[in-house]
Amino acid sequence: MNISILFANILTGLAFLAHTIGGDIEINSIQPAININNWAEKQQIWTMARCGWHWISFDLLFASIALALVNFTNFFDNKKTILQLLLCYFFGYAIVWLLLILISNSFPDNFLKLGQWMLLLTISGLIYYGTKKQNA
């Protein structure tokens, strides 16, 4: 068992749960009221945002499953390649997150309040470290 990959797996699994449960509660808080003039247009945009939100939930679930398969089974012939792909995946998400914060309107402590980039970099760092120890 690779401890670094195990910690990345745990963080990814926890992120999936937080994103799916807590995130859906948050996104429901911005659902448009049915009594506004352009409700259908706002509802369509909100529904698209909610679907996009849970697209990420699905990504986190499958990344967590892949990490568990790498760490606990011989499902993949080349575990190191899977880990390298997941490393690029989480690192890429972190970069996109940071870029979007940079190009968006600023507010106090925006890099800390929207600190998911730190989690994504931590996961990618753990996978990077774990990949160095992987025998495949």
Short mmCIF file of N, CA, C and O in Angstrom, two decimals:
data_model
loop_
_atom_site.label_atom_id
_atom_site.label_comp_id
_atom_site.label_asym_id
_atom_site.label_seq_id
_atom_site.Cartn_x
_atom_site.Cartn_y
_atom_site.Cartn_z
N MET A 1 0.85 -1.18 0.00
CA MET A 1 0.00 0.00 0.00
C MET A 1 0.89 1.23 0.00
O MET A 1 1.88 1.30 0.70
N ASN A 2 0.49 2.20 -0.80
CA ASN A 2 1.21 3.46 -0.93
C ASN A 2 0.49 4.51 -0.09
O ASN A 2 -0.62 4.92 -0.41
N ILE A 3 1.11 4.93 1.00
CA ILE A 3 0.47 5.86 1.96
C ILE A 3 0.13 7.20 1.30
O ILE A 3 -0.94 7.77 1.56
N SER A 4 1.01 7.69 0.46
CA SER A 4 0.76 8.96 -0.21
C SER A 4 -0.50 8.87 -1.09
O SER A 4 -1.34 9.78 -1.08
N ILE A 5 -0.62 7.78 -1.82
CA ILE A 5 -1.81 7.58 -2.66
C ILE A 5 -3.04 7.38 -1.79
O ILE A 5 -4.13 7.86 -2.12
N LEU A 6 -2.89 6.71 -0.66
CA LEU A 6 -4.00 6.53 0.27
C LEU A 6 -4.52 7.88 0.76
O LEU A 6 -5.73 8.12 0.77
N PHE A 7 -3.61 8.78 1.15
CA PHE A 7 -4.04 10.11 1.61
C PHE A 7 -4.70 10.90 0.48
O PHE A 7 -5.70 11.59 0.69
N ALA A 8 -4.15 10.79 -0.74
CA ALA A 8 -4.78 11.45 -1.90
C ALA A 8 -6.18 10.89 -2.12
O ALA A 8 -7.13 11.63 -2.40
N ASN A 9 -6.31 9.57 -1.96
CA ASN A 9 -7.60 8.90 -2.12
C ASN A 9 -8.61 9.37 -1.07
O ASN A 9 -9.77 9.65 -1.37
N ILE A 10 -8.16 9.47 0.17
CA ILE A 10 -9.04 9.94 1.26
C ILE A 10 -9.49 11.38 1.00
O ILE A 10 -10.68 11.70 1.11
N LEU A 11 -8.55 12.25 0.63
CA LEU A 11 -8.90 13.65 0.35
C LEU A 11 -9.87 13.75 -0.82
O LEU A 11 -10.82 14.53 -0.78
N THR A 12 -9.64 12.95 -1.85
CA THR A 12 -10.52 12.98 -3.01
C THR A 12 -11.92 12.46 -2.65
O THR A 12 -12.93 13.04 -3.06
N GLY A 13 -11.98 11.41 -1.85
CA GLY A 13 -13.27 10.89 -1.40
C GLY A 13 -14.02 11.88 -0.53
O GLY A 13 -15.23 12.07 -0.70
N LEU A 14 -13.31 12.53 0.38
CA LEU A 14 -13.94 13.56 1.22
C LEU A 14 -14.40 14.75 0.39
O LEU A 14 -15.48 15.30 0.63
N ALA A 15 -13.59 15.12 -0.60
CA ALA A 15 -13.98 16.22 -1.49
C ALA A 15 -15.25 15.85 -2.27
O ALA A 15 -16.14 16.68 -2.45
N PHE A 16 -15.32 14.59 -2.71
CA PHE A 16 -16.53 14.13 -3.41
C PHE A 16 -17.75 14.28 -2.50
O PHE A 16 -18.79 14.81 -2.93
N LEU A 17 -17.65 13.81 -1.26
CA LEU A 17 -18.79 13.90 -0.34
C LEU A 17 -19.18 15.35 -0.06
O LEU A 17 -20.36 15.71 -0.09
N ALA A 18 -18.19 16.19 0.22
CA ALA A 18 -18.46 17.60 0.51
C ALA A 18 -19.06 18.29 -0.71
O ALA A 18 -20.02 19.07 -0.59
N HIS A 19 -18.53 17.99 -1.88
CA HIS A 19 -19.01 18.62 -3.10
C HIS A 19 -20.43 18.18 -3.42
O HIS A 19 -21.28 18.99 -3.79
N THR A 20 -20.69 16.90 -3.24
CA THR A 20 -22.00 16.35 -3.59
C THR A 20 -23.09 16.79 -2.61
O THR A 20 -24.16 17.23 -3.02
N ILE A 21 -22.79 16.69 -1.33
CA ILE A 21 -23.82 16.98 -0.32
C ILE A 21 -23.84 18.46 0.03
O ILE A 21 -24.85 19.14 -0.17
N GLY A 22 -22.73 18.96 0.56
CA GLY A 22 -22.68 20.37 0.96
C GLY A 22 -22.81 21.31 -0.21
O GLY A 22 -23.47 22.35 -0.13
N GLY A 23 -22.17 20.94 -1.32
CA GLY A 23 -22.22 21.80 -2.50
C GLY A 23 -23.61 21.92 -3.08
O GLY A 23 -24.01 22.99 -3.54
N ASP A 24 -24.36 20.82 -3.08
CA ASP A 24 -25.71 20.89 -3.61
C ASP A 24 -26.59 21.78 -2.73
O ASP A 24 -27.44 22.51 -3.25
N ILE A 25 -26.36 21.75 -1.44
CA ILE A 25 -27.11 22.65 -0.54
C ILE A 25 -26.79 24.10 -0.89
O ILE A 25 -27.69 24.94 -0.98
N GLU A 26 -25.50 24.39 -1.12
CA GLU A 26 -25.12 25.76 -1.48
C GLU A 26 -25.70 26.18 -2.81
O GLU A 26 -26.21 27.29 -2.95
N ILE A 27 -25.61 25.32 -3.81
CA ILE A 27 -26.11 25.70 -5.13
C ILE A 27 -27.63 25.83 -5.13
O ILE A 27 -28.19 26.65 -5.85
N ASN A 28 -28.31 25.07 -4.28
CA ASN A 28 -29.77 25.23 -4.15
C ASN A 28 -30.13 26.58 -3.56
O ASN A 28 -31.23 27.09 -3.81
N SER A 29 -29.23 27.17 -2.79
CA SER A 29 -29.52 28.47 -2.16
C SER A 29 -29.61 29.59 -3.19
O SER A 29 -30.15 30.66 -2.89
N ILE A 30 -29.09 29.38 -4.39
CA ILE A 30 -29.16 30.43 -5.41
C ILE A 30 -30.17 30.11 -6.52
O ILE A 30 -30.20 30.77 -7.54
N GLN A 31 -31.01 29.10 -6.29
CA GLN A 31 -32.05 28.78 -7.28
C GLN A 31 -33.00 29.98 -7.40
O GLN A 31 -33.42 30.54 -6.39
N PRO A 32 -33.32 30.37 -8.62
CA PRO A 32 -34.18 31.55 -8.79
C PRO A 32 -35.61 31.30 -8.31
O PRO A 32 -36.12 30.19 -8.41
N ALA A 33 -36.19 32.34 -7.80
CA ALA A 33 -37.59 32.27 -7.34
C ALA A 33 -38.51 32.18 -8.56
O ALA A 33 -38.25 32.80 -9.60
N ILE A 34 -39.57 31.42 -8.42
CA ILE A 34 -40.48 31.19 -9.55
C ILE A 34 -41.30 32.45 -9.90
O ILE A 34 -41.84 32.55 -10.99
N ASN A 35 -41.34 33.42 -9.01
CA ASN A 35 -42.17 34.60 -9.25
C ASN A 35 -41.43 35.76 -9.92
O ASN A 35 -41.98 36.84 -10.04
N ILE A 36 -40.19 35.57 -10.39
CA ILE A 36 -39.51 36.65 -11.09
C ILE A 36 -39.88 36.62 -12.57
O ILE A 36 -40.30 35.59 -13.10
N ASN A 37 -39.74 37.77 -13.24
CA ASN A 37 -40.18 37.90 -14.63
C ASN A 37 -39.50 36.92 -15.58
O ASN A 37 -40.16 36.33 -16.43
N ASN A 38 -38.21 36.77 -15.49
CA ASN A 38 -37.48 35.91 -16.42
C ASN A 38 -37.09 34.59 -15.74
O ASN A 38 -35.99 34.09 -15.92
N TRP A 39 -38.05 34.01 -15.01
CA TRP A 39 -37.78 32.80 -14.24
C TRP A 39 -37.26 31.66 -15.11
O TRP A 39 -36.28 31.01 -14.77
N ALA A 40 -37.88 31.40 -16.27
CA ALA A 40 -37.48 30.25 -17.10
C ALA A 40 -36.03 30.38 -17.56
O ALA A 40 -35.28 29.41 -17.53
N GLU A 41 -35.64 31.59 -17.95
CA GLU A 41 -34.25 31.82 -18.37
C GLU A 41 -33.29 31.62 -17.21
O GLU A 41 -32.27 30.95 -17.34
N LYS A 42 -33.61 32.19 -16.06
CA LYS A 42 -32.76 32.04 -14.87
C LYS A 42 -32.73 30.58 -14.42
O LYS A 42 -31.68 30.08 -14.01
N GLN A 43 -33.86 29.88 -14.49
CA GLN A 43 -33.92 28.47 -14.10
C GLN A 43 -33.05 27.63 -15.01
O GLN A 43 -32.36 26.72 -14.56
N GLN A 44 -33.05 27.93 -16.30
CA GLN A 44 -32.21 27.20 -17.25
C GLN A 44 -30.73 27.40 -16.91
O GLN A 44 -29.96 26.43 -16.89
N ILE A 45 -30.33 28.63 -16.65
CA ILE A 45 -28.93 28.92 -16.29
C ILE A 45 -28.56 28.24 -14.99
O ILE A 45 -27.51 27.62 -14.86
N TRP A 46 -29.46 28.30 -13.99
CA TRP A 46 -29.20 27.66 -12.70
C TRP A 46 -29.09 26.15 -12.85
O TRP A 46 -28.20 25.52 -12.28
N THR A 47 -29.98 25.55 -13.65
CA THR A 47 -29.94 24.10 -13.86
C THR A 47 -28.64 23.70 -14.54
O THR A 47 -28.02 22.69 -14.18
N MET A 48 -28.19 24.50 -15.51
CA MET A 48 -26.92 24.22 -16.16
C MET A 48 -25.76 24.30 -15.16
O MET A 48 -24.86 23.45 -15.16
N ALA A 49 -25.79 25.30 -14.29
CA ALA A 49 -24.75 25.42 -13.26
C ALA A 49 -24.78 24.23 -12.31
O ALA A 49 -23.73 23.70 -11.94
N ARG A 50 -25.97 23.79 -11.94
CA ARG A 50 -26.10 22.64 -11.03
C ARG A 50 -25.59 21.36 -11.71
O ARG A 50 -24.89 20.56 -11.08
N CYS A 51 -25.92 21.19 -12.99
CA CYS A 51 -25.40 20.02 -13.72
C CYS A 51 -23.87 20.08 -13.81
O CYS A 51 -23.20 19.07 -13.61
N GLY A 52 -23.32 21.26 -14.08
CA GLY A 52 -21.87 21.43 -14.12
C GLY A 52 -21.25 21.15 -12.77
O GLY A 52 -20.16 20.55 -12.67
N TRP A 53 -21.91 21.59 -11.73
CA TRP A 53 -21.44 21.35 -10.37
C TRP A 53 -21.28 19.85 -10.11
O TRP A 53 -20.26 19.39 -9.62
N HIS A 54 -22.30 19.11 -10.46
CA HIS A 54 -22.27 17.67 -10.19
C HIS A 54 -21.45 16.90 -11.22
O HIS A 54 -21.10 15.74 -10.98
N TRP A 55 -21.12 17.53 -12.31
CA TRP A 55 -20.15 16.95 -13.23
C TRP A 55 -18.82 16.82 -12.49
O TRP A 55 -18.14 15.80 -12.58
N ILE A 56 -18.48 17.85 -11.72
CA ILE A 56 -17.25 17.81 -10.91
C ILE A 56 -17.39 16.75 -9.81
O ILE A 56 -16.43 16.04 -9.50
N SER A 57 -18.58 16.64 -9.21
CA SER A 57 -18.79 15.59 -8.21
C SER A 57 -18.50 14.22 -8.81
O SER A 57 -17.83 13.38 -8.20
N PHE A 58 -18.98 13.98 -10.01
CA PHE A 58 -18.75 12.72 -10.72
C PHE A 58 -17.25 12.53 -10.98
O PHE A 58 -16.72 11.43 -10.79
N ASP A 59 -16.56 13.60 -11.40
CA ASP A 59 -15.11 13.53 -11.61
C ASP A 59 -14.39 13.11 -10.33
O ASP A 59 -13.48 12.28 -10.37
N LEU A 60 -14.77 13.72 -9.22
CA LEU A 60 -14.13 13.39 -7.94
C LEU A 60 -14.40 11.95 -7.54
O LEU A 60 -13.51 11.26 -7.03
N LEU A 61 -15.61 11.48 -7.78
CA LEU A 61 -15.94 10.09 -7.46
C LEU A 61 -15.06 9.13 -8.27
O LEU A 61 -14.46 8.21 -7.71
N PHE A 62 -14.97 9.36 -9.57
CA PHE A 62 -14.20 8.44 -10.39
C PHE A 62 -12.70 8.54 -10.13
O PHE A 62 -11.99 7.53 -10.21
N ALA A 63 -12.21 9.72 -9.80
CA ALA A 63 -10.80 9.84 -9.42
C ALA A 63 -10.54 9.07 -8.14
O ALA A 63 -9.52 8.39 -8.00
N SER A 64 -11.47 9.16 -7.20
CA SER A 64 -11.33 8.43 -5.93
C SER A 64 -11.36 6.92 -6.17
O SER A 64 -10.57 6.18 -5.58
N ILE A 65 -12.24 6.48 -7.04
CA ILE A 65 -12.30 5.05 -7.37
C ILE A 65 -10.99 4.61 -8.03
O ILE A 65 -10.43 3.57 -7.69
N ALA A 66 -10.49 5.41 -8.97
CA ALA A 66 -9.23 5.07 -9.65
C ALA A 66 -8.08 4.99 -8.66
O ALA A 66 -7.26 4.06 -8.72
N LEU A 67 -8.01 5.93 -7.72
CA LEU A 67 -6.94 5.90 -6.72
C LEU A 67 -7.06 4.67 -5.84
O LEU A 67 -6.06 4.04 -5.49
N ALA A 68 -8.28 4.30 -5.48
CA ALA A 68 -8.48 3.09 -4.66
C ALA A 68 -8.08 1.84 -5.44
O ALA A 68 -7.43 0.94 -4.89
N LEU A 69 -8.43 1.79 -6.72
CA LEU A 69 -8.05 0.64 -7.54
C LEU A 69 -6.53 0.53 -7.68
O LEU A 69 -5.98 -0.56 -7.64
N VAL A 70 -5.86 1.68 -7.83
CA VAL A 70 -4.41 1.67 -7.92
C VAL A 70 -3.80 1.17 -6.62
O VAL A 70 -2.87 0.36 -6.62
N ASN A 71 -4.33 1.64 -5.51
CA ASN A 71 -3.72 1.35 -4.21
C ASN A 71 -4.05 -0.04 -3.67
O ASN A 71 -3.23 -0.63 -2.97
N PHE A 72 -5.21 -0.55 -3.97
CA PHE A 72 -5.66 -1.78 -3.31
C PHE A 72 -5.86 -2.99 -4.23
O PHE A 72 -6.18 -4.07 -3.75
N THR A 73 -5.71 -2.80 -5.55
CA THR A 73 -5.94 -3.92 -6.47
C THR A 73 -4.85 -3.95 -7.54
O THR A 73 -4.00 -3.06 -7.61
N ASN A 74 -4.94 -4.92 -8.40
CA ASN A 74 -4.10 -4.99 -9.60
C ASN A 74 -4.96 -4.81 -10.85
O ASN A 74 -4.68 -5.39 -11.89
N PHE A 75 -5.99 -4.01 -10.73
CA PHE A 75 -6.94 -3.78 -11.82
C PHE A 75 -6.24 -3.18 -13.05
O PHE A 75 -6.53 -3.55 -14.18
N PHE A 76 -5.32 -2.22 -12.82
CA PHE A 76 -4.61 -1.56 -13.92
C PHE A 76 -3.28 -2.26 -14.18
O PHE A 76 -2.55 -2.57 -13.24
N ASP A 77 -2.96 -2.46 -15.45
CA ASP A 77 -1.67 -3.05 -15.81
C ASP A 77 -0.53 -2.08 -15.52
O ASP A 77 0.55 -2.49 -15.11
N ASN A 78 -0.77 -0.80 -15.77
CA ASN A 78 0.28 0.19 -15.56
C ASN A 78 -0.22 1.26 -14.60
O ASN A 78 -0.74 2.30 -15.02
N LYS A 79 -0.04 1.02 -13.34
CA LYS A 79 -0.53 1.95 -12.31
C LYS A 79 0.14 3.31 -12.40
O LYS A 79 -0.49 4.34 -12.15
N LYS A 80 1.41 3.32 -12.75
CA LYS A 80 2.14 4.59 -12.81
C LYS A 80 1.53 5.53 -13.85
O LYS A 80 1.41 6.73 -13.61
N THR A 81 1.10 5.01 -14.98
CA THR A 81 0.47 5.85 -16.01
C THR A 81 -0.84 6.43 -15.50
O THR A 81 -1.13 7.61 -15.73
N ILE A 82 -1.64 5.62 -14.83
CA ILE A 82 -2.90 6.10 -14.26
C ILE A 82 -2.62 7.23 -13.26
O ILE A 82 -3.28 8.26 -13.27
N LEU A 83 -1.62 7.03 -12.41
CA LEU A 83 -1.27 8.05 -11.43
C LEU A 83 -0.77 9.33 -12.10
O LEU A 83 -1.11 10.44 -11.67
N GLN A 84 0.00 9.19 -13.16
CA GLN A 84 0.48 10.37 -13.88
C GLN A 84 -0.68 11.14 -14.51
O GLN A 84 -0.69 12.38 -14.50
N LEU A 85 -1.66 10.41 -15.05
CA LEU A 85 -2.84 11.07 -15.60
C LEU A 85 -3.62 11.81 -14.51
O LEU A 85 -4.05 12.95 -14.70
N LEU A 86 -3.80 11.15 -13.36
CA LEU A 86 -4.51 11.80 -12.25
C LEU A 86 -3.73 12.99 -11.71
O LEU A 86 -4.33 14.01 -11.33
N LEU A 87 -2.43 12.90 -11.70
CA LEU A 87 -1.59 14.02 -11.28
C LEU A 87 -1.83 15.22 -12.19
O LEU A 87 -2.07 16.33 -11.71
N CYS A 88 -1.78 15.00 -13.50
CA CYS A 88 -2.03 16.09 -14.46
C CYS A 88 -3.45 16.63 -14.32
O CYS A 88 -3.68 17.84 -14.42
N TYR A 89 -4.38 15.74 -14.08
CA TYR A 89 -5.79 16.09 -13.92
C TYR A 89 -5.99 17.06 -12.74
O TYR A 89 -6.57 18.14 -12.89
N PHE A 90 -5.50 16.68 -11.57
CA PHE A 90 -5.67 17.54 -10.39
C PHE A 90 -4.83 18.80 -10.47
O PHE A 90 -5.28 19.87 -10.06
N PHE A 91 -3.63 18.71 -11.01
CA PHE A 91 -2.79 19.90 -11.16
C PHE A 91 -3.45 20.86 -12.15
O PHE A 91 -3.49 22.07 -11.92
N GLY A 92 -4.00 20.32 -13.24
CA GLY A 92 -4.70 21.16 -14.21
C GLY A 92 -5.90 21.87 -13.61
O GLY A 92 -6.13 23.06 -13.84
N TYR A 93 -6.68 21.13 -12.80
CA TYR A 93 -7.81 21.76 -12.10
C TYR A 93 -7.33 22.90 -11.21
O TYR A 93 -7.96 23.95 -11.13
N ALA A 94 -6.22 22.69 -10.49
CA ALA A 94 -5.69 23.73 -9.60
C ALA A 94 -5.31 24.99 -10.40
O ALA A 94 -5.62 26.11 -9.98
N ILE A 95 -4.66 24.80 -11.54
CA ILE A 95 -4.24 25.94 -12.37
C ILE A 95 -5.46 26.68 -12.90
O ILE A 95 -5.51 27.91 -12.85
N VAL A 96 -6.45 25.95 -13.40
CA VAL A 96 -7.67 26.59 -13.91
C VAL A 96 -8.35 27.37 -12.80
O VAL A 96 -8.80 28.50 -12.99
N TRP A 97 -8.43 26.77 -11.61
CA TRP A 97 -9.07 27.43 -10.47
C TRP A 97 -8.36 28.75 -10.15
O TRP A 97 -9.01 29.78 -9.99
N LEU A 98 -7.03 28.70 -10.09
CA LEU A 98 -6.26 29.91 -9.79
C LEU A 98 -6.43 30.97 -10.88
O LEU A 98 -6.59 32.16 -10.58
N LEU A 99 -6.40 30.55 -12.13
CA LEU A 99 -6.58 31.50 -13.24
C LEU A 99 -7.95 32.17 -13.18
O LEU A 99 -8.06 33.38 -13.40
N LEU A 100 -8.98 31.40 -12.88
CA LEU A 100 -10.32 31.99 -12.80
C LEU A 100 -10.43 32.97 -11.63
O LEU A 100 -11.12 33.99 -11.75
N ILE A 101 -9.78 32.68 -10.53
CA ILE A 101 -9.77 33.64 -9.42
C ILE A 101 -9.06 34.92 -9.87
O ILE A 101 -9.52 36.02 -9.59
N LEU A 102 -7.95 34.76 -10.58
CA LEU A 102 -7.18 35.93 -11.03
C LEU A 102 -7.97 36.81 -12.00
O LEU A 102 -7.86 38.04 -11.93
N ILE A 103 -8.75 36.22 -12.90
CA ILE A 103 -9.45 37.03 -13.90
C ILE A 103 -10.84 37.48 -13.44
O ILE A 103 -11.48 38.27 -14.12
N SER A 104 -11.29 36.99 -12.28
CA SER A 104 -12.60 37.38 -11.76
C SER A 104 -12.47 38.62 -10.89
O SER A 104 -11.39 38.98 -10.44
N ASN A 105 -13.61 39.27 -10.65
CA ASN A 105 -13.61 40.42 -9.75
C ASN A 105 -13.15 39.98 -8.37
O ASN A 105 -13.58 38.94 -7.86
N SER A 106 -12.29 40.78 -7.79
CA SER A 106 -11.69 40.44 -6.51
C SER A 106 -12.63 40.77 -5.35
O SER A 106 -13.49 41.65 -5.46
N PHE A 107 -12.47 40.07 -4.27
CA PHE A 107 -13.15 40.37 -3.01
C PHE A 107 -12.19 39.98 -1.90
O PHE A 107 -11.21 39.27 -2.14
N PRO A 108 -12.43 40.44 -0.66
CA PRO A 108 -11.47 40.17 0.43
C PRO A 108 -11.20 38.68 0.61
O PRO A 108 -12.12 37.87 0.65
N ASP A 109 -9.93 38.35 0.69
CA ASP A 109 -9.47 36.97 0.94
C ASP A 109 -9.98 35.97 -0.10
O ASP A 109 -10.21 34.81 0.22
N ASN A 110 -10.11 36.42 -1.35
CA ASN A 110 -10.68 35.52 -2.37
C ASN A 110 -9.84 34.26 -2.57
O ASN A 110 -10.39 33.19 -2.82
N PHE A 111 -8.52 34.34 -2.44
CA PHE A 111 -7.70 33.15 -2.63
C PHE A 111 -7.85 32.16 -1.48
O PHE A 111 -7.62 30.97 -1.65
N LEU A 112 -8.22 32.64 -0.31
CA LEU A 112 -8.45 31.75 0.83
C LEU A 112 -9.89 31.25 0.87
O LEU A 112 -10.14 30.08 1.14
N LYS A 113 -10.84 32.14 0.60
CA LYS A 113 -12.25 31.74 0.63
C LYS A 113 -12.58 30.78 -0.50
O LYS A 113 -13.48 29.96 -0.37
N LEU A 114 -11.87 30.89 -1.60
CA LEU A 114 -12.03 29.96 -2.72
C LEU A 114 -10.76 29.11 -2.81
O LEU A 114 -10.13 29.00 -3.85
N GLY A 115 -10.42 28.50 -1.69
CA GLY A 115 -9.15 27.80 -1.55
C GLY A 115 -9.12 26.37 -2.04
O GLY A 115 -8.22 25.62 -1.69
N GLN A 116 -10.07 26.00 -2.89
CA GLN A 116 -10.06 24.64 -3.42
C GLN A 116 -8.76 24.35 -4.17
O GLN A 116 -8.32 23.21 -4.22
N TRP A 117 -8.14 25.39 -4.72
CA TRP A 117 -6.87 25.21 -5.42
C TRP A 117 -5.82 24.59 -4.51
O TRP A 117 -4.98 23.81 -4.95
N MET A 118 -5.89 24.91 -3.20
CA MET A 118 -4.93 24.33 -2.25
C MET A 118 -5.16 22.82 -2.10
O MET A 118 -4.21 22.05 -2.05
N LEU A 119 -6.42 22.43 -2.04
CA LEU A 119 -6.75 21.00 -1.96
C LEU A 119 -6.29 20.29 -3.23
O LEU A 119 -5.69 19.22 -3.16
N LEU A 120 -6.56 20.88 -4.38
CA LEU A 120 -6.18 20.27 -5.65
C LEU A 120 -4.67 20.14 -5.77
O LEU A 120 -4.15 19.11 -6.24
N LEU A 121 -3.93 21.16 -5.35
CA LEU A 121 -2.46 21.07 -5.37
C LEU A 121 -1.95 20.04 -4.38
O LEU A 121 -0.99 19.32 -4.66
N THR A 122 -2.59 19.94 -3.22
CA THR A 122 -2.20 18.93 -2.23
C THR A 122 -2.41 17.53 -2.79
O THR A 122 -1.52 16.67 -2.68
N ILE A 123 -3.56 17.30 -3.40
CA ILE A 123 -3.84 15.98 -3.98
C ILE A 123 -2.83 15.68 -5.09
O ILE A 123 -2.27 14.59 -5.14
N SER A 124 -2.58 16.65 -5.95
CA SER A 124 -1.61 16.40 -7.04
C SER A 124 -0.21 16.18 -6.48
O SER A 124 0.53 15.33 -6.98
N GLY A 125 0.16 16.88 -5.41
CA GLY A 125 1.46 16.65 -4.78
C GLY A 125 1.57 15.27 -4.17
O GLY A 125 2.61 14.61 -4.29
N LEU A 126 0.51 14.83 -3.50
CA LEU A 126 0.51 13.48 -2.93
C LEU A 126 0.61 12.42 -4.03
O LEU A 126 1.34 11.43 -3.88
N ILE A 127 -0.09 12.64 -5.12
CA ILE A 127 -0.01 11.69 -6.23
C ILE A 127 1.38 11.71 -6.84
O ILE A 127 1.95 10.66 -7.16
N TYR A 128 1.95 12.90 -6.99
CA TYR A 128 3.32 13.00 -7.53
C TYR A 128 4.29 12.21 -6.65
O TYR A 128 5.09 11.41 -7.15
N TYR A 129 4.21 12.43 -5.36
CA TYR A 129 5.09 11.72 -4.43
C TYR A 129 4.83 10.20 -4.48
O TYR A 129 5.75 9.40 -4.50
N GLY A 130 3.57 9.83 -4.54
CA GLY A 130 3.20 8.42 -4.62
C GLY A 130 3.63 7.77 -5.91
O GLY A 130 3.98 6.60 -5.96
N THR A 131 3.61 8.54 -7.00
CA THR A 131 4.04 8.03 -8.30
C THR A 131 5.52 7.69 -8.27
O THR A 131 5.96 6.71 -8.87
N LYS A 132 6.29 8.48 -7.56
CA LYS A 132 7.74 8.22 -7.44
C LYS A 132 8.02 6.92 -6.73
O LYS A 132 9.04 6.30 -6.93
N LYS A 133 7.08 6.50 -5.86
CA LYS A 133 7.26 5.27 -5.10
C LYS A 133 6.59 4.05 -5.75
O LYS A 133 6.74 2.95 -5.27
N GLN A 134 5.82 4.31 -6.82
CA GLN A 134 5.04 3.25 -7.44
C GLN A 134 5.95 2.33 -8.26
O GLN A 134 6.75 2.80 -9.05
N ASN A 135 5.78 1.05 -8.10
CA ASN A 135 6.55 0.05 -8.85
C ASN A 135 5.75 -0.44 -10.05
O ASN A 135 5.20 -1.52 -10.01
N ALA A 136 5.65 0.37 -11.08
CA ALA A 136 4.94 -0.10 -12.27
C ALA A 136 5.44 0.58 -13.50
O ALA A 136 5.96 1.61 -13.54
#
